[in-house]
Coordinates of C-alpha atoms and ligand atoms in Angstrom, one line a residue:
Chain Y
X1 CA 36.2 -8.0 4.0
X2 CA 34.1 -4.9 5.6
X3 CA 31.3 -7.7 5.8
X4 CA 33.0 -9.9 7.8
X5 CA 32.6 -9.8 11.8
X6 CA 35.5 -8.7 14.1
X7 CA 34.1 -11.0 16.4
X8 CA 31.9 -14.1 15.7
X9 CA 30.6 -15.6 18.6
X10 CA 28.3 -18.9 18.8
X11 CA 26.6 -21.0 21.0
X12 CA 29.1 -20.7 23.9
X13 CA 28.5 -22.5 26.8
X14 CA 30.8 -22.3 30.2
X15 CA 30.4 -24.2 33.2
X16 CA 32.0 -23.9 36.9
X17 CA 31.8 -27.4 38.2
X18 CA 28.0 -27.7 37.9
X19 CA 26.9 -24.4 37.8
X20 CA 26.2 -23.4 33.8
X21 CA 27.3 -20.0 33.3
X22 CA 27.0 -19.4 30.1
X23 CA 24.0 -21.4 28.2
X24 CA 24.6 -20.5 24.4
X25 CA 25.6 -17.3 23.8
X26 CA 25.8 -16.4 20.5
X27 CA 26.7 -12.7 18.7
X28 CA 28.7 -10.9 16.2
X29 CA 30.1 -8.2 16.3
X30 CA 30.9 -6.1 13.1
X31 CA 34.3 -3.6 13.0
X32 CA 33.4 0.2 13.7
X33 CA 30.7 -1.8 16.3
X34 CA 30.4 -0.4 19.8
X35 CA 28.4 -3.0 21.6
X36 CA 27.3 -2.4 25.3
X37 CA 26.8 -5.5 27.4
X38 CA 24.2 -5.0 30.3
X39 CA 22.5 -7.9 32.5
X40 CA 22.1 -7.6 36.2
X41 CA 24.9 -9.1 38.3
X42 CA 25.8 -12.8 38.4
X43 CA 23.9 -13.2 34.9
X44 CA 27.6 -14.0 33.1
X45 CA 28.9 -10.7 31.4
X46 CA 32.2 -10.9 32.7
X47 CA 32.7 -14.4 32.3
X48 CA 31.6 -13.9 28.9
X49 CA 34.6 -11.5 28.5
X50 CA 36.8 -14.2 29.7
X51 CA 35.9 -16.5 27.5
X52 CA 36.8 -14.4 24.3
X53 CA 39.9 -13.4 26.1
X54 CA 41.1 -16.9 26.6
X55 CA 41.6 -16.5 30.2
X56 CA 38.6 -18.8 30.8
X57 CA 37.9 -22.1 28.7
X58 CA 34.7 -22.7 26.9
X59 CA 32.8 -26.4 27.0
X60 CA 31.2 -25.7 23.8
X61 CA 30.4 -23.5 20.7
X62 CA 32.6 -21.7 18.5
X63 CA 34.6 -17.8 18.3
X64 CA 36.4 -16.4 15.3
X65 CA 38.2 -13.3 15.2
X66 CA 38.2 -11.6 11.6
X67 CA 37.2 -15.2 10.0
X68 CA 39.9 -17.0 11.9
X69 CA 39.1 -20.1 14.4
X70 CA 40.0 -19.8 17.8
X71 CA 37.7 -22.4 19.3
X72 CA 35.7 -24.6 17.7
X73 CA 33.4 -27.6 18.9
X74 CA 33.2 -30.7 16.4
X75 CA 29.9 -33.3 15.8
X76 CA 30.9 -34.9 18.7
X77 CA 31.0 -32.2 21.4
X78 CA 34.6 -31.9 21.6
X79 CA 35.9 -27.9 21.7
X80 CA 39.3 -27.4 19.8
X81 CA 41.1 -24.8 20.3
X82 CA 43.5 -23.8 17.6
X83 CA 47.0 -24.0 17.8
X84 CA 49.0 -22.4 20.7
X85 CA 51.2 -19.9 18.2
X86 CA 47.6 -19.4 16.0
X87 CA 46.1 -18.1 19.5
X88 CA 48.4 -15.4 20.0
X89 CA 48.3 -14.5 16.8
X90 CA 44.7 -14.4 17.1
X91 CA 45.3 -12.7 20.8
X92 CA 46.7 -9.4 19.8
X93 CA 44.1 -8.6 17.5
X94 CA 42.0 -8.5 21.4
X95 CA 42.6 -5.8 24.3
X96 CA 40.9 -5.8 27.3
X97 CA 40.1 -3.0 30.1
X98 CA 39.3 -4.8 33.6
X99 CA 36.9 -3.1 36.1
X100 CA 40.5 -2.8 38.4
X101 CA 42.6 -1.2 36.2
X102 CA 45.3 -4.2 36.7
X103 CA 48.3 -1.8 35.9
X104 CA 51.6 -3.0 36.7
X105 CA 52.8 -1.5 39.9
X106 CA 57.2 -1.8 39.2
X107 CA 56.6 0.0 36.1
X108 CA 56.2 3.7 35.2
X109 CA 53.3 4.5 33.3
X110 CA 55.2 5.4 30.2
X111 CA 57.1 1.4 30.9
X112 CA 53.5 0.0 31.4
X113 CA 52.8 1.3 28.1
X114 CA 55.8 0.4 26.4
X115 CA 56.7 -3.2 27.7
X116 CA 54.1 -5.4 25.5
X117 CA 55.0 -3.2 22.5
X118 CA 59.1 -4.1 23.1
X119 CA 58.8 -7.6 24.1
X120 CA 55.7 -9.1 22.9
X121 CA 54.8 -6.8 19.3
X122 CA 58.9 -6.4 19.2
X123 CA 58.4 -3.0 18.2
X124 CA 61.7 -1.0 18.9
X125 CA 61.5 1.2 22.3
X126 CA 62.0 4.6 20.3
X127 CA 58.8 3.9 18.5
X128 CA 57.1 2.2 21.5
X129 CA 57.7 5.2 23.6
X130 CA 56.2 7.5 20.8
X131 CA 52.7 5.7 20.3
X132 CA 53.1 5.8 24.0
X133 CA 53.2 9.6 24.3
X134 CA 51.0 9.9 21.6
X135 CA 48.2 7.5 23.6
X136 CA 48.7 9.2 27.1
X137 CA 48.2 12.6 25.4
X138 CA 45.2 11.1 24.2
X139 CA 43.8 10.2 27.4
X140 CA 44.8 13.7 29.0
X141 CA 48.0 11.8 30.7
X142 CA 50.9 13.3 29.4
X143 CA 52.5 14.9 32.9
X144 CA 52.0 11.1 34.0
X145 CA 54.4 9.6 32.5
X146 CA 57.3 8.7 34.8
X147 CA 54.3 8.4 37.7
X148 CA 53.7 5.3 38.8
X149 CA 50.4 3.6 39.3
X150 CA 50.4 4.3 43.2
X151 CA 50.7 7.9 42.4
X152 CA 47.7 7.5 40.5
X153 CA 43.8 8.3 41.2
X154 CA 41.1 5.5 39.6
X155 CA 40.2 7.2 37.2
X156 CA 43.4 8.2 36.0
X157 CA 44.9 4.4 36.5
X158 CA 41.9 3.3 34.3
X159 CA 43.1 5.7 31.8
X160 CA 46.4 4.3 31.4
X161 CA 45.3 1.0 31.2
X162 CA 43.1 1.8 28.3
X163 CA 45.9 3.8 26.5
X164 CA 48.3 0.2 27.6
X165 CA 45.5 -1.7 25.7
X166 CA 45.5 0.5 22.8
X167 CA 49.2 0.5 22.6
X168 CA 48.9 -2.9 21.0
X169 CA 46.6 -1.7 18.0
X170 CA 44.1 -4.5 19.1
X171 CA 41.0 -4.6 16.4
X172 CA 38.4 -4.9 19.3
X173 CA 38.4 -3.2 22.5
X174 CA 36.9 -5.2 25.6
X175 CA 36.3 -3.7 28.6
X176 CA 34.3 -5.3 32.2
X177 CA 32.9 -2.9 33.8
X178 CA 35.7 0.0 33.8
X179 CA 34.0 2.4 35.9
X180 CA 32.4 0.1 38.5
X181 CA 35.6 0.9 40.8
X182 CA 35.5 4.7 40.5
X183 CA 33.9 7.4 42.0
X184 CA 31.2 9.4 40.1
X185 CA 33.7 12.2 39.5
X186 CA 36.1 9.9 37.9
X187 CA 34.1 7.7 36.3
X188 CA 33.1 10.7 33.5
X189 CA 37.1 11.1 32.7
X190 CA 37.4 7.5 31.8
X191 CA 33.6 7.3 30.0
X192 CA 34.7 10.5 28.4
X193 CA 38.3 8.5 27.4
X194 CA 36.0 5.8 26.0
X195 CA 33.2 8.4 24.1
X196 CA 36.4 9.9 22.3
X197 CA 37.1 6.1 21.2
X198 CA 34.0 5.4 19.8
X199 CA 33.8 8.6 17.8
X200 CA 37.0 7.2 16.3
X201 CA 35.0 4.0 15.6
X202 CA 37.1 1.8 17.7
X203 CA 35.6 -1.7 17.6
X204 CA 34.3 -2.2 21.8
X205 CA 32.5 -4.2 23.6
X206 CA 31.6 -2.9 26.7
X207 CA 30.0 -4.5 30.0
X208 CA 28.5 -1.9 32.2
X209 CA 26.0 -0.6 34.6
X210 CA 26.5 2.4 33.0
X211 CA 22.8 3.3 31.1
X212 CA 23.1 6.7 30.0
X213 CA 26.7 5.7 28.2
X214 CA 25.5 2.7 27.2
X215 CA 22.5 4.6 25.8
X216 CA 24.2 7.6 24.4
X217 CA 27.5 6.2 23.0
X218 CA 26.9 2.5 21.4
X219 CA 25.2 1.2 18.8
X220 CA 23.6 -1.8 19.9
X221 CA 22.5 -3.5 23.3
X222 CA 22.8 -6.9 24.2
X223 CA 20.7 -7.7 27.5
X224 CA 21.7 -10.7 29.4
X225 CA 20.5 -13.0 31.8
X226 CA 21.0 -16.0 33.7
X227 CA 23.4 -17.1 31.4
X228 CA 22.1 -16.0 28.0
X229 CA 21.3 -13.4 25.5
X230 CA 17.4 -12.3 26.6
X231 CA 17.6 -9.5 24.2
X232 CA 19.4 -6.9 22.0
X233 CA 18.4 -4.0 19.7
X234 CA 19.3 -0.4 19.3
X235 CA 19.7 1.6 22.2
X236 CA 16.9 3.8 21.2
X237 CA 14.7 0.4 20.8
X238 CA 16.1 -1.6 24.3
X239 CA 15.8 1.1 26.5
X240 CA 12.3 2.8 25.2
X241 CA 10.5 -0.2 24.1
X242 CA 12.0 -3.7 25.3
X243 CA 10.2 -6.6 24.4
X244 CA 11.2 -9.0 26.8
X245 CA 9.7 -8.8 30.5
X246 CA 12.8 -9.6 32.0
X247 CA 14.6 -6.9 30.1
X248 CA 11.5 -4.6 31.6
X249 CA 12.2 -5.6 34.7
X250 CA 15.2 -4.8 34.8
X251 CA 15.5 -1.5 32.7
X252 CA 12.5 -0.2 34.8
X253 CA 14.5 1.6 37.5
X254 CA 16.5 3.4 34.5
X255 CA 13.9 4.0 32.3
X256 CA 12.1 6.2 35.0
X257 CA 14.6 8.4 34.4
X258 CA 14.3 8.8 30.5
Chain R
X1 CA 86.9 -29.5 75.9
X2 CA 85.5 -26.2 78.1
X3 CA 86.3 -27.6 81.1
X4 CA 89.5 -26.0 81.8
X5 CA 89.3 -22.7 80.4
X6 CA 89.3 -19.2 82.4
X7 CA 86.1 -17.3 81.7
X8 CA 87.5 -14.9 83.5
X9 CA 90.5 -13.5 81.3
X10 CA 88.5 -12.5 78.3
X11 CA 89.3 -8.9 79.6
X12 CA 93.3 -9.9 81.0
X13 CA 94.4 -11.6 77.6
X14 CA 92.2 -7.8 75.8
X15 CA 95.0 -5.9 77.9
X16 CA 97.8 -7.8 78.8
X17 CA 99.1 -9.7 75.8
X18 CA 98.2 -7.6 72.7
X19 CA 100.6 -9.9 70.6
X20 CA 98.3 -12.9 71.5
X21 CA 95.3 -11.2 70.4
X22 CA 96.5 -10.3 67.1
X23 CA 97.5 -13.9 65.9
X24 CA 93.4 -14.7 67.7
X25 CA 92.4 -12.0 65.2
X26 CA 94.7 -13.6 62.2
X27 CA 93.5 -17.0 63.0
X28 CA 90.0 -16.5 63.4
X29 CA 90.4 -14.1 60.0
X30 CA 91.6 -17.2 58.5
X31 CA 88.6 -19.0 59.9
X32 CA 86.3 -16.3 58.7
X33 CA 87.2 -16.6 55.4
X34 CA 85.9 -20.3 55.1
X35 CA 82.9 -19.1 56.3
X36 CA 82.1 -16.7 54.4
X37 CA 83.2 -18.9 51.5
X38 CA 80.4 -21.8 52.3
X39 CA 78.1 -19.0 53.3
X40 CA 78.8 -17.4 49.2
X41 CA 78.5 -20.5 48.2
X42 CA 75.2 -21.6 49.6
X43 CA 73.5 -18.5 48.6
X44 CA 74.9 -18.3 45.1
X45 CA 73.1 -22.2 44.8
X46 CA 70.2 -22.2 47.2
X47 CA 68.4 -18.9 45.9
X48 CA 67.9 -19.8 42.3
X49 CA 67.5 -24.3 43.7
X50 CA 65.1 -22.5 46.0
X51 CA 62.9 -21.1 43.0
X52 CA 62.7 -24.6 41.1
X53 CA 61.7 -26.5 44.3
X54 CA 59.0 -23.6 44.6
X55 CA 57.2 -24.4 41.3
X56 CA 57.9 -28.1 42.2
X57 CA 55.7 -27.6 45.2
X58 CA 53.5 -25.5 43.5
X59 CA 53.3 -28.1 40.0
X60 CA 49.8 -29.2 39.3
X61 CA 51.6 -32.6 38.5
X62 CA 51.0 -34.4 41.8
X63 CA 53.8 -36.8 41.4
X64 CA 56.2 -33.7 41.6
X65 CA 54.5 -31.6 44.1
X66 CA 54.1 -34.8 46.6
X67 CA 58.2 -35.3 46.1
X68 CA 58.6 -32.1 46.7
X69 CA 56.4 -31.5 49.8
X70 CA 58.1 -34.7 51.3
X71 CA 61.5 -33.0 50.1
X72 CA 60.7 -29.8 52.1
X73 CA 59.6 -32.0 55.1
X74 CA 62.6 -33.8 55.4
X75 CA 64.5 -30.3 55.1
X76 CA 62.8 -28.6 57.2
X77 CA 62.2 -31.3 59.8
X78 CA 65.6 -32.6 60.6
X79 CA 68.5 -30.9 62.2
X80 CA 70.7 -29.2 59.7
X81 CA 73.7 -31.1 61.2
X82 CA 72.6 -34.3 60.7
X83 CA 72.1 -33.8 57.1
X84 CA 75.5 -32.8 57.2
X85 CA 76.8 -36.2 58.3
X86 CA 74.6 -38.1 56.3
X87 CA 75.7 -36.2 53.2
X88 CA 79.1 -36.5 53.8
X89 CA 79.1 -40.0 55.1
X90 CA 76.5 -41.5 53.1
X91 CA 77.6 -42.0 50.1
X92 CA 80.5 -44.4 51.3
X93 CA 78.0 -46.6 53.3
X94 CA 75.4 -46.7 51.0
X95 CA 77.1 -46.8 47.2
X96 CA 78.6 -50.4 46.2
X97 CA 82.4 -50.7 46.4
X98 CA 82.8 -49.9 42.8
X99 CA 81.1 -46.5 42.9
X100 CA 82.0 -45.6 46.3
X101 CA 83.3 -42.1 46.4
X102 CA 84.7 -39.5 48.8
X103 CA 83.1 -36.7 49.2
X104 CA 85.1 -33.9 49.9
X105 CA 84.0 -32.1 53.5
X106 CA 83.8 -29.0 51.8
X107 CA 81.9 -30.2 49.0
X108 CA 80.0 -32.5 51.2
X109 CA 78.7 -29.2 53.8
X110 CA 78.3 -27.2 50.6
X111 CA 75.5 -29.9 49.2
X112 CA 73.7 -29.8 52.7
X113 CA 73.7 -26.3 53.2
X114 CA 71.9 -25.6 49.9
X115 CA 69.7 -28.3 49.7
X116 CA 68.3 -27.3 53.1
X117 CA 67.8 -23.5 52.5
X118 CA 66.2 -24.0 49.2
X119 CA 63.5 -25.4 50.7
X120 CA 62.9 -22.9 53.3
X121 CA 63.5 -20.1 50.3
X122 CA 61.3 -22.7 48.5
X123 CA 58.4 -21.9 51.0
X124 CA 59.1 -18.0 50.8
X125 CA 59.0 -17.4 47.2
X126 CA 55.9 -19.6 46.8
X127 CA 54.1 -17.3 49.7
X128 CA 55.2 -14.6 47.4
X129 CA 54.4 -15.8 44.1
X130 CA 51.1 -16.9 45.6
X131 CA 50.4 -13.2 47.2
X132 CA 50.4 -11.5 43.5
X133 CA 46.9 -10.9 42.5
X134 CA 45.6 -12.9 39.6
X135 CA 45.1 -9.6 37.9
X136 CA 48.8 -9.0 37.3
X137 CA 48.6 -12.3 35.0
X138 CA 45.7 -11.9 33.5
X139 CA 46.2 -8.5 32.5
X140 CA 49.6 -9.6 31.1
X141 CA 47.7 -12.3 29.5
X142 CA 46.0 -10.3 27.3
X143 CA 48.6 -7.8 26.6
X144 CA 50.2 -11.1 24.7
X145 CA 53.4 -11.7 27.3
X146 CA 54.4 -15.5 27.4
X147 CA 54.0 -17.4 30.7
X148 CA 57.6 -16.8 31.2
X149 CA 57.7 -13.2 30.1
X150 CA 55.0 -13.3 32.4
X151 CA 56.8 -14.3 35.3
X152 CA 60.4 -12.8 34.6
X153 CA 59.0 -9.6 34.2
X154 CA 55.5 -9.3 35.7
X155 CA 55.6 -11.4 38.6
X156 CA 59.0 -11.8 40.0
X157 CA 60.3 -8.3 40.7
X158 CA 56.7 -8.0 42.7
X159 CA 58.1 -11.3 45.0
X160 CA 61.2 -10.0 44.5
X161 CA 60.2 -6.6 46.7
X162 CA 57.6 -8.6 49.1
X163 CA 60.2 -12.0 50.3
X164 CA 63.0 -9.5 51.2
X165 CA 62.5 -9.1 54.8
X166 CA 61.7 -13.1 55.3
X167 CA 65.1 -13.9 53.2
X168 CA 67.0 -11.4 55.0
X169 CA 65.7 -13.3 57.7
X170 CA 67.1 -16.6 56.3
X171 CA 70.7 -15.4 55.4
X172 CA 71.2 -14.0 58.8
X173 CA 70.5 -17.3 60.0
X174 CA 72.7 -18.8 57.4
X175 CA 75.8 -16.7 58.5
X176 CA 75.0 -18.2 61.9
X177 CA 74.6 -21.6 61.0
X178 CA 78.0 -22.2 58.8
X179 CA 79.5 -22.9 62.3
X180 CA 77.8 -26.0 62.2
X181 CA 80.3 -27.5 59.3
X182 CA 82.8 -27.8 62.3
X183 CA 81.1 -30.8 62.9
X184 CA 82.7 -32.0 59.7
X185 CA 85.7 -30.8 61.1
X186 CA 85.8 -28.1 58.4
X187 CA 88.2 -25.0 59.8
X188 CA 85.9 -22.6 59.9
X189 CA 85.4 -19.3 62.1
X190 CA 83.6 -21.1 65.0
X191 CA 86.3 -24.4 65.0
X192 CA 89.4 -22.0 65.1
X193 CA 87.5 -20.2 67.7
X194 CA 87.1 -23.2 69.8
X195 CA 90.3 -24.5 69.5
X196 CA 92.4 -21.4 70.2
X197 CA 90.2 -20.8 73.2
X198 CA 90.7 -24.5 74.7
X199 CA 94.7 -23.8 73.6
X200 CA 95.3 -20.5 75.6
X201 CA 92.4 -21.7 77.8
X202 CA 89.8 -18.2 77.7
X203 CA 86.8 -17.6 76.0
X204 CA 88.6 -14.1 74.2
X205 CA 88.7 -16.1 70.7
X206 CA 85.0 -17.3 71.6
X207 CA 84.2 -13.6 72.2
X208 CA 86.0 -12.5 69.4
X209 CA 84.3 -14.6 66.9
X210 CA 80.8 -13.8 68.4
X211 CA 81.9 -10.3 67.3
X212 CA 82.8 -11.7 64.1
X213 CA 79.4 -13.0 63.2
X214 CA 77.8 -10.0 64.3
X215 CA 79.8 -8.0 62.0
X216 CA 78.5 -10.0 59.5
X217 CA 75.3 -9.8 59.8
X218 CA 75.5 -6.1 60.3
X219 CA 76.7 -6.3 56.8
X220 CA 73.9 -8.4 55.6
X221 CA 71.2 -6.2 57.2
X222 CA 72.5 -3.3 55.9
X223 CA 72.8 -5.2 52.7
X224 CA 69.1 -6.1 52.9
X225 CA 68.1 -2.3 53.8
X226 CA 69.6 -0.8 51.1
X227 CA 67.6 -3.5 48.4
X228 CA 64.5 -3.0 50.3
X229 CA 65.3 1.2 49.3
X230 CA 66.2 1.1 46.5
X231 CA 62.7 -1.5 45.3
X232 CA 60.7 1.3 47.6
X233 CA 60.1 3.3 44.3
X234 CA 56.6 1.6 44.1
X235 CA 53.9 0.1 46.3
Ligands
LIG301 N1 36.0 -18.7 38.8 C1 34.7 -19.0 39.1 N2 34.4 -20.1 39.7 C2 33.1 -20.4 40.0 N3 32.1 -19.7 39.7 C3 32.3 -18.5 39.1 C4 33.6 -18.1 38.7 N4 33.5 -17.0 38.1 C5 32.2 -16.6 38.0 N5 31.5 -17.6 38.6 C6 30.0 -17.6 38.7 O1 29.5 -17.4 37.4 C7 28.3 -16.6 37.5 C8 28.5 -15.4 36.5 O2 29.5 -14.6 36.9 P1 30.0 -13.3 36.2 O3 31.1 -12.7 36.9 O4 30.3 -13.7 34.7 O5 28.7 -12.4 36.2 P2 28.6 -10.9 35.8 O6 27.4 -10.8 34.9 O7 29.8 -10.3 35.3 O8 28.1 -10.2 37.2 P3 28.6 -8.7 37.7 O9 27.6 -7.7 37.1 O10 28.3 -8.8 39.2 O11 30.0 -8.5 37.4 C9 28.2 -16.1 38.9 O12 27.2 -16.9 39.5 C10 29.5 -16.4 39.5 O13 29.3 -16.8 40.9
LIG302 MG1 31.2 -8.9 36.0

């Protein structure tokens, strides 16, 4: 069981219109992993993200979640998705952090938290409201509850939408960019949100153009551009010695700095 | 009808014959009752007729969305008293003897009244629904929430707070226009206006029942104020 991947992803491919997004993308991603996505803009992170999370459809190749098939593509080219009730199943076992927080703005932070846990996980609101408390006192929050997301600053909003995330127990963690819409002095609150995650080995992909998190928190790099996976190694390996000249290229600002 | 009618004893018939103006007040009471009655009932069927012909218009099925949109421009683009009299007197022209039925004038205004304002309430709730960022689904996407859990619960209150100054709009209008059904010959506020006026020949019961509407609509704003309050808990 520890062998298998959380997420098994390969040879996706993704078009808009004509435009090929994604050109066979193909990872895994193994429970306990944190994963940091980097590439520079346009080169298909997010849409990536999309893809997993079912809110974009895929034109080919295959994902499994913890063995189970969520898309597949047969001999002839043809992608199946499974089953509508098999893909929510499959769903819950994903969370996702977007880069603008995405909180809903009718609902108190503590009922942000709460509502998928009532209505979708059916979980009783007594015991929805506890892992609620419990989550926002994880994330520093705990004075926030009856706020609501207008009373909130970014990097406190992207703070309760990770803890709204967790709420659901997902097995991987997936977040675009969480940061990119923060200041620099919020975006350490959230990063330090996310750090505390990964020392709890939360399983996480994460897409961002943050290096020195991506360097000092995860466990492997994937590099992308233009569509697919140029390269991806320990951080220690990707951001000291890449291989590739495009991943040179565009790690040479950052390693400067190193 | 106006032709022989004082304009100038609104303010005589206010001071000099206080019985009169008590049976204008009873009458046009009993008027303002049937209005209020179509006006209830038009609401109560038009807001949730409005929603349907919304996600008819916005249906990725083109069949349905080009009914619709033809269905709105019908509504939208012929006077509200001739649908009226083509409700009510169409379906004795145009059904075969066998099937012919009377519509009741009542019924008949009822049916007009709410098949027009859906589809202006049509057009509002689709602006609203459309002006909720895409975020708000997907984010409910992923938290697992059905598409209707999604809408119920995500996406309506949001249009719910954002249409309320256009619908106010609309149900102000819609207090104003149940005087049309007088062309039904319905007893409404505006009839028993007009006829008590030609009977005692002054515009008092006109000017009463302009009073009468206004009334109502001060209720309605204040009606709308208070929603728009209480749904100002958030931004
Ligand atoms: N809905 C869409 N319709 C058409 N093209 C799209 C759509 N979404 C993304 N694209 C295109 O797909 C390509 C990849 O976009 P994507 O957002 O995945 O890149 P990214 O790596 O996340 O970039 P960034 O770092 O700027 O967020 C871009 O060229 C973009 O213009
Ligand atoms: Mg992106």
């Amino acid at each position: 069981m520890e062998n298998i991947p959380i997420l098994e992803v390969e040879n996706l491919y993704k078009r808009f219109g004509t435009c090929e997004v994604l050109s066979g993308i193909s990872f895994n991603v193994r429970k306990g992993e944190v994963v940091a996505v980097i590439g520079p803009s346009g080169s298909g992170k997010s849409t990536m993200l999309r893809c997993i999370n079912l809110l974009e459809k895929i034109e080919g190749g295959s994902i499994r979640v913890a063995g189970d098939v969520m898309v597949t593509t047969d001999k002839s080219g043809k992608v199946i998705y499974a089953p509508e009730k098999e893909l929510r199943k499959i769903r819950l076992r994903l969370g996702m952090v977007f880069q603008s927080f995405n909180l809903f703005p009718h609902f108190s932070v503590m009922r942000n938290i709460t509502e998928a846990q009532v209505h979708v996980a059916k979980k009783s609101p007594q015991e929805a409201a506890e892992i609620a408390r419990e989550l926002l006192e994880k994330v520093g929050l705990s004075d926030k509850a009856d706020a609501y997301p207008y009373q909130l600053s970014g990097g406190q909003a992207q703070r309760v939408a990770i803890a709204r995330a967790l709420a659901m127990n997902p097995d991987i963690l997936f977040f675009d960019e969480p940061t990119s819409a923060l200041d620099p002095e919020l975006t350490a609150e959230v990063l330090k949100a996310m750090q505390d995650l990964a020392a709890e080995h939360m399983t996480m992909v994460i897409v961002t153009h943050e290096m020195n998190f991506a360097r000092d928190v995860s466990d492997r790099v994937i590099f992308m551009d233009k569509g697919v996976i140029v390269e991806e190694g320990k951080p220690s390996d990707i951001f000291t010695n890449p291989q590739n000249e495009r991943t040179r290229a565009f790690l040479k600002g950052f390693m400067d700095q190193f | 009808m106006f032709e022989n009618m004082n304009f100038s004893g609104i303010w005589q018939n206010f001071s000099s014959v206080p019985g009169d103006l008590l049976r204008q007040l009873k009458l046009l009471g009993i008027g303002t009752l049937t209005s209020l009655e179509i006006f209830v009932l038009t609401l109560v069927f038009s807001l949730p007729l409005g929603l349907l012909v919304a996600f008819g218009r916005m249906s990725r099925n083109k069949i349905v969305s080009t009914v619709i949109k033809a269905y709105i421009l019908v509504m939208r683009g012929t006077p509200l008293m001739l649908q009226l009299i083509f409700i009510y007197f169409a379906p004795s022209y145009m059904l075969p003897e066998s099937l012919k039925i009377n519509l009741d004038r009542f019924v008949a205004a009822i049916i007009a009244f709410s098949l027009n304002y859906a589809a202006y309430l049509a057009e509002i709730y689709r602006a609203g629904i459309e002006s909720i960022a895409l975020g708000q689904y997907e984010a409910a996407a992923v938290l697992g929430f059905t598409k209707s859990q999604t809408f119920f619960r995500i996406i309506l209150p949001q249009v719910i707070k954002r249409i309320l100054p256009p619908v106010g709009n609309e149900v102000i209008t819609l207090v104003k226009d149940t005087a049309l059904v007088t062309t039904l010959g319905i007893s409404e506020l505006f009839r028993a206006a007009r006829n008590e006026s030609a009977r005692i020949s002054s515009t008092t019961p006109l000017f009463i029942a302009g009073v009468f509407y206004l009334i109502m609509n001060y209720v309605v704003t204040k009606v709308f104020d208070m929603l728009e309050k209480k749904l100002s808990y958030y931004r």
